[in-house]
PDB file of C-alpha atoms in Angstrom:
ATOM      1  CA  MET R 145     -20.566   2.136  -1.724  1.00 49.00           C
ATOM      2  CA  ASN R 146     -23.632   3.837  -3.138  1.00 50.00           C
ATOM      3  CA  SER R 147     -27.193   2.944  -2.253  1.00 46.00           C
ATOM      4  CA  THR R 148     -28.125   1.577  -5.683  1.00 58.00           C
ATOM      5  CA  LEU R 149     -27.832  -2.131  -6.303  1.00 71.00           C
ATOM      6  CA  SER R 150     -24.504  -3.019  -7.832  1.00 81.00           C
ATOM      7  CA  SER R 151     -23.894  -5.609 -10.523  1.00 93.00           C
ATOM      8  CA  ARG R 152     -20.630  -6.401  -8.716  1.00 95.00           C
ATOM      9  CA  PRO R 153     -21.318  -6.261  -4.977  1.00 96.00           C
ATOM     10  CA  LEU R 154     -18.331  -8.407  -3.967  1.00 96.00           C
ATOM     11  CA  THR R 155     -15.886  -6.359  -6.012  1.00 97.00           C
ATOM     12  CA  ASP R 156     -17.315  -3.119  -4.620  1.00 96.00           C
ATOM     13  CA  ALA R 157     -16.998  -4.398  -1.037  1.00 95.00           C
ATOM     14  CA  ALA R 158     -13.414  -5.585  -1.587  1.00 96.00           C
ATOM     15  CA  ARG R 159     -12.546  -2.296  -3.266  1.00 96.00           C
ATOM     16  CA  GLY R 160     -14.019  -0.298  -0.399  1.00 95.00           C
ATOM     17  CA  GLN R 161     -11.969  -2.174   2.181  1.00 95.00           C
ATOM     18  CA  LEU R 162      -8.692  -1.938   0.254  1.00 97.00           C
ATOM     19  CA  PHE R 163      -9.119   1.726  -0.637  1.00 96.00           C
ATOM     20  CA  SER R 164     -10.028   2.658   2.944  1.00 96.00           C
ATOM     21  CA  CYS R 165      -6.730   1.148   4.080  1.00 96.00           C
ATOM     22  CA  TYR R 166      -4.862   2.754   1.210  1.00 97.00           C
ATOM     23  CA  GLN R 167      -6.263   6.152   2.185  1.00 96.00           C
ATOM     24  CA  MET R 168      -4.813   5.651   5.645  1.00 97.00           C
ATOM     25  CA  LEU R 169      -1.404   4.848   4.106  1.00 98.00           C
ATOM     26  CA  GLU R 170      -1.524   8.068   2.096  1.00 98.00           C
ATOM     27  CA  THR R 171      -2.531   9.992   5.223  1.00 97.00           C
ATOM     28  CA  LEU R 172       0.350   8.452   7.151  1.00 98.00           C
ATOM     29  CA  VAL R 173       2.823   9.952   4.676  1.00 98.00           C
ATOM     30  CA  GLU R 174       1.130  13.347   4.989  1.00 97.00           C
ATOM     31  CA  VAL R 175       1.104  13.527   8.794  1.00 98.00           C
ATOM     32  CA  CYS R 176       4.550  12.094   9.490  1.00 98.00           C
ATOM     33  CA  PRO R 177       7.051  14.832  10.425  1.00 98.00           C
ATOM     34  CA  ASP R 178      10.312  14.879   8.461  1.00 97.00           C
ATOM     35  CA  ASP R 179      12.462  13.957  11.466  1.00 97.00           C
ATOM     36  CA  VAL R 180      10.377  10.828  12.104  1.00 98.00           C
ATOM     37  CA  TRP R 181      10.219  10.040   8.369  1.00 98.00           C
ATOM     38  CA  ALA R 182      14.022   9.913   8.261  1.00 97.00           C
ATOM     39  CA  GLY R 183      14.342   8.270  11.702  1.00 97.00           C
ATOM     40  CA  GLU R 184      15.060   4.638  12.445  1.00 95.00           C
ATOM     41  CA  PHE R 185      12.890   2.569  14.786  1.00 95.00           C
ATOM     42  CA  SER R 186      13.779  -0.956  15.907  1.00 93.00           C
ATOM     43  CA  GLY R 187      16.420  -0.997  13.199  1.00 92.00           C
ATOM     44  CA  VAL R 188      14.075  -0.008  10.362  1.00 95.00           C
ATOM     45  CA  PRO R 189      13.740   3.514   8.951  1.00 96.00           C
ATOM     46  CA  PHE R 190      10.175   4.834   9.074  1.00 98.00           C
ATOM     47  CA  TRP R 191      10.225   5.663   5.343  1.00 98.00           C
ATOM     48  CA  TYR R 192      11.371   2.109   4.599  1.00 97.00           C
ATOM     49  CA  GLN R 193       8.359   0.659   6.429  1.00 97.00           C
ATOM     50  CA  VAL R 194       6.099   2.769   4.194  1.00 98.00           C
ATOM     51  CA  TYR R 195       8.054   1.899   1.042  1.00 97.00           C
ATOM     52  CA  HIS R 196       7.872  -1.812   1.868  1.00 96.00           C
ATOM     53  CA  THR R 197       4.094  -1.526   2.230  1.00 97.00           C
ATOM     54  CA  ALA R 198       3.574   0.445  -0.985  1.00 97.00           C
ATOM     55  CA  TYR R 199       5.939  -1.771  -2.966  1.00 95.00           C
ATOM     56  CA  PHE R 200       3.977  -4.905  -2.210  1.00 95.00           C
ATOM     57  CA  VAL R 201       0.646  -3.275  -3.079  1.00 96.00           C
ATOM     58  CA  ASP R 202       2.285  -2.346  -6.379  1.00 94.00           C
ATOM     59  CA  TYR R 203       3.672  -5.878  -6.737  1.00 92.00           C
ATOM     60  CA  TRP R 204       0.420  -7.755  -6.151  1.00 92.00           C
ATOM     61  CA  PHE R 205      -1.774  -5.636  -8.399  1.00 92.00           C
ATOM     62  CA  ARG R 206      -0.724  -6.001 -12.016  1.00 87.00           C
ATOM     63  CA  GLU R 207      -2.666  -4.677 -14.973  1.00 84.00           C
ATOM     64  CA  ASP R 208      -2.037  -7.722 -17.133  1.00 80.00           C
ATOM     65  CA  SER R 209      -2.047 -11.433 -16.432  1.00 70.00           C
ATOM     66  CA  ALA R 210       1.586 -11.762 -17.521  1.00 72.00           C
ATOM     67  CA  GLY R 211       2.597  -9.590 -14.583  1.00 71.00           C
ATOM     68  CA  ALA R 212       4.383  -6.918 -16.617  1.00 72.00           C
ATOM     69  CA  GLY R 213       4.380  -3.212 -15.852  1.00 69.00           C
ATOM     70  CA  PHE R 214       6.009  -3.375 -12.448  1.00 72.00           C
ATOM     71  CA  PRO R 215       7.333  -1.466 -10.565  1.00 70.00           C
ATOM     72  CA  CYS R 216       5.697   1.841 -11.384  1.00 71.00           C
ATOM     73  CA  LEU R 217       8.621   4.047 -10.392  1.00 73.00           C
ATOM     74  CA  ARG R 218      12.353   3.493 -10.258  1.00 77.00           C
ATOM     75  CA  PHE R 219      14.137   3.944  -6.959  1.00 85.00           C
ATOM     76  CA  ASP R 220      17.665   3.555  -5.721  1.00 89.00           C
ATOM     77  CA  PRO R 221      18.585  -0.036  -6.693  1.00 89.00           C
ATOM     78  CA  ARG R 222      20.278  -0.420  -3.304  1.00 91.00           C
ATOM     79  CA  ILE R 223      16.856  -0.299  -1.602  1.00 93.00           C
ATOM     80  CA  PRO R 224      15.285  -3.769  -1.574  1.00 91.00           C
ATOM     81  CA  PRO R 225      11.591  -4.093  -0.701  1.00 91.00           C
ATOM     82  CA  GLU R 226      12.149  -6.777   1.945  1.00 90.00           C
ATOM     83  CA  PHE R 227      13.496  -6.080   5.431  1.00 85.00           C
ATOM     84  CA  GLU R 228      15.982  -8.978   5.336  1.00 83.00           C
ATOM     85  CA  TRP R 229      18.653  -6.814   3.700  1.00 85.00           C
ATOM     86  CA  ASP R 230      20.770  -4.039   5.123  1.00 87.00           C
ATOM     87  CA  LEU R 231      20.281  -0.569   3.719  1.00 92.00           C
ATOM     88  CA  PRO R 232      23.154   1.787   2.940  1.00 93.00           C
ATOM     89  CA  GLU R 233      23.284   4.573   5.528  1.00 91.00           C
ATOM     90  CA  ASP R 234      22.623   7.239   2.901  1.00 95.00           C
ATOM     91  CA  ALA R 235      19.528   5.502   1.478  1.00 95.00           C
ATOM     92  CA  LEU R 236      16.305   7.493   1.689  1.00 96.00           C
ATOM     93  CA  ILE R 237      13.070   7.845  -0.244  1.00 96.00           C
ATOM     94  CA  SER R 238      11.716  11.325   0.370  1.00 96.00           C
ATOM     95  CA  ARG R 239       8.136  11.940   1.429  1.00 97.00           C
ATOM     96  CA  GLU R 240       7.484  13.746  -1.866  1.00 96.00           C
ATOM     97  CA  THR R 241       8.787  10.788  -3.863  1.00 96.00           C
ATOM     98  CA  MET R 242       6.645   8.460  -1.746  1.00 97.00           C
ATOM     99  CA  ARG R 243       3.585  10.673  -2.331  1.00 97.00           C
ATOM    100  CA  ASP R 244       4.219  10.393  -6.080  1.00 95.00           C
ATOM    101  CA  TYR R 245       4.608   6.617  -5.857  1.00 96.00           C
ATOM    102  CA  LEU R 246       1.381   6.297  -3.864  1.00 97.00           C
ATOM    103  CA  ARG R 247      -0.464   8.439  -6.435  1.00 97.00           C
ATOM    104  CA  VAL R 248       0.769   6.227  -9.279  1.00 94.00           C
ATOM    105  CA  ILE R 249      -0.280   3.081  -7.413  1.00 95.00           C
ATOM    106  CA  ARG R 250      -3.707   4.580  -6.577  1.00 97.00           C
ATOM    107  CA  ALA R 251      -4.281   5.400 -10.252  1.00 96.00           C
ATOM    108  CA  LYS R 252      -3.333   1.835 -11.192  1.00 94.00           C
ATOM    109  CA  LEU R 253      -5.682   0.422  -8.529  1.00 96.00           C
ATOM    110  CA  GLU R 254      -8.491   2.640  -9.843  1.00 97.00           C
ATOM    111  CA  ARG R 255      -7.967   1.287 -13.370  1.00 95.00           C
ATOM    112  CA  ILE R 256      -7.858  -2.307 -12.156  1.00 94.00           C
ATOM    113  CA  PHE R 257     -10.987  -2.026 -10.004  1.00 96.00           C
ATOM    114  CA  THR R 258     -12.934  -0.080 -12.636  1.00 96.00           C
ATOM    115  CA  ASN R 259     -12.765  -3.046 -14.984  1.00 92.00           C
ATOM    116  CA  MET R 260     -13.067  -5.801 -12.367  1.00 95.00           C
ATOM    117  CA  THR R 261     -16.119  -8.034 -12.028  1.00 96.00           C
ATOM    118  CA  ASP R 262     -17.127 -10.379  -9.227  1.00 97.00           C
ATOM    119  CA  ALA R 263     -16.106 -13.317 -11.446  1.00 96.00           C
ATOM    120  CA  ASP R 264     -12.584 -11.839 -11.709  1.00 94.00           C
ATOM    121  CA  LEU R 265     -12.073 -12.257  -7.961  1.00 96.00           C
ATOM    122  CA  SER R 266     -11.494 -15.985  -8.429  1.00 95.00           C
ATOM    123  CA  ARG R 267      -8.963 -15.647 -11.263  1.00 91.00           C
ATOM    124  CA  HIS R 268      -5.252 -15.861 -10.602  1.00 88.00           C
ATOM    125  CA  SER R 269      -3.495 -12.612  -9.738  1.00 85.00           C
ATOM    126  CA  PHE R 270      -0.828 -12.988 -12.423  1.00 80.00           C
ATOM    127  CA  ALA R 271       1.257 -15.705 -14.037  1.00 79.00           C
ATOM    128  CA  GLN R 272       4.139 -15.629 -11.534  1.00 82.00           C
ATOM    129  CA  GLU R 273       1.785 -16.372  -8.613  1.00 84.00           C
ATOM    130  CA  ALA R 274      -0.632 -18.864 -10.154  1.00 84.00           C
ATOM    131  CA  GLU R 275      -1.953 -20.176  -6.822  1.00 91.00           C
ATOM    132  CA  VAL R 276      -3.029 -16.718  -5.597  1.00 93.00           C
ATOM    133  CA  THR R 277      -6.417 -15.396  -6.686  1.00 94.00           C
ATOM    134  CA  LEU R 278      -7.202 -11.740  -7.069  1.00 94.00           C
ATOM    135  CA  LEU R 279      -9.378 -11.943  -3.945  1.00 97.00           C
ATOM    136  CA  ASP R 280      -6.433 -13.458  -2.042  1.00 96.00           C
ATOM    137  CA  ALA R 281      -4.283 -10.523  -3.144  1.00 95.00           C
ATOM    138  CA  ILE R 282      -6.931  -7.991  -2.106  1.00 97.00           C
ATOM    139  CA  PHE R 283      -7.372  -9.561   1.330  1.00 97.00           C
ATOM    140  CA  SER R 284      -3.667 -10.060   1.961  1.00 97.00           C
ATOM    141  CA  GLN R 285      -2.747  -6.524   0.921  1.00 98.00           C
ATOM    142  CA  THR R 286      -5.572  -5.046   2.991  1.00 98.00           C
ATOM    143  CA  ARG R 287      -4.153  -6.878   6.019  1.00 98.00           C
ATOM    144  CA  HIS R 288      -0.567  -5.970   5.076  1.00 98.00           C
ATOM    145  CA  ILE R 289      -1.369  -2.269   4.786  1.00 98.00           C
ATOM    146  CA  MET R 290      -3.177  -2.225   8.144  1.00 97.00           C
ATOM    147  CA  TYR R 291      -0.409  -4.134   9.912  1.00 97.00           C
ATOM    148  CA  ASN R 292       2.181  -1.611   8.763  1.00 98.00           C
ATOM    149  CA  ILE R 293      -0.025   1.407   9.451  1.00 98.00           C
ATOM    150  CA  GLY R 294      -0.556   0.127  12.984  1.00 97.00           C
ATOM    151  CA  TYR R 295       3.187  -0.206  13.458  1.00 97.00           C
ATOM    152  CA  CYS R 296       3.861   3.293  12.097  1.00 98.00           C
ATOM    153  CA  ASN R 297       0.961   4.815  14.030  1.00 98.00           C
ATOM    154  CA  GLY R 298       2.485   3.325  17.183  1.00 98.00           C
ATOM    155  CA  ILE R 299       5.716   5.201  16.471  1.00 98.00           C
ATOM    156  CA  LEU R 300       3.816   8.457  15.960  1.00 98.00           C
ATOM    157  CA  ARG R 301       1.573   7.885  18.985  1.00 97.00           C
ATOM    158  CA  ALA R 302       4.594   7.229  21.241  1.00 97.00           C
ATOM    159  CA  ARG R 303       5.828  10.717  20.328  1.00 98.00           C
ATOM    160  CA  ASP R 304       2.435  12.401  20.855  1.00 97.00           C
ATOM    161  CA  LEU R 305       2.211  13.128  17.137  1.00 97.00           C
ATOM    162  CA  GLN R 306      -0.750  13.062  14.795  1.00 96.00           C
ATOM    163  CA  GLU R 307      -1.314   9.626  13.303  1.00 95.00           C
ATOM    164  CA  ALA R 308      -3.183   8.247  10.320  1.00 93.00           C
ATOM    165  CA  ASP R 309      -6.608   8.143  11.945  1.00 87.00           C
ATOM    166  CA  TRP R 310      -9.054   5.370  11.181  1.00 87.00           C
ATOM    167  CA  PHE R 311     -10.588   5.977   7.772  1.00 79.00           C
ATOM    168  CA  ALA R 312     -14.088   4.569   8.022  1.00 75.00           C
ATOM    169  CA  TYR R 313     -15.598   2.463   5.279  1.00 65.00           C
ATOM    170  CA  ASN R 314     -19.235   3.027   4.399  1.00 60.00           C
ATOM    171  CA  GLU R 315     -19.791   5.271   7.414  1.00 61.00           C
ATOM    172  CA  PRO R 316     -20.850   8.911   7.375  1.00 56.00           C
ATOM    173  CA  ASP R 317     -18.161  11.504   8.110  1.00 55.00           C
ATOM    174  CA  ALA R 318     -18.308  12.865  11.654  1.00 47.00           C
TER     175      ALA R 318
END
């Protein structure tokens, strides 16, 4: 956040928190070695954990109140976003495809937050989820991203690999 007074301080704070987490998700994809990316941990492929996280960020942030324009990219229809379903053994979303998906989602988030005002935070996310405000979606997806990054970082840390380090919000770079 810059030092000048903002006309939308709540939106800027919410944006800063979400985007700091999102940066860590993007970093996670960059630092994860291919063998771990394709590996399975506690019954869930690493890539699938990342896809699940990205999918629901994509899901909860729609550019219109009708909730159209989702999902951004098409994937193998055998890959559901929820963990309750079994995946075919040959299912895989490559790191490059995931990088592309994350870039598309980031661009969408940028467009959404550019036009957002503090008053918008109390409006409903989109028609299909009328009880959820935009602020609810921002908070829940910030928590969801961090939960999944923590899980994935634990996998990397257990193998003495580089992890998606903490991306500070509103702090000077070291």
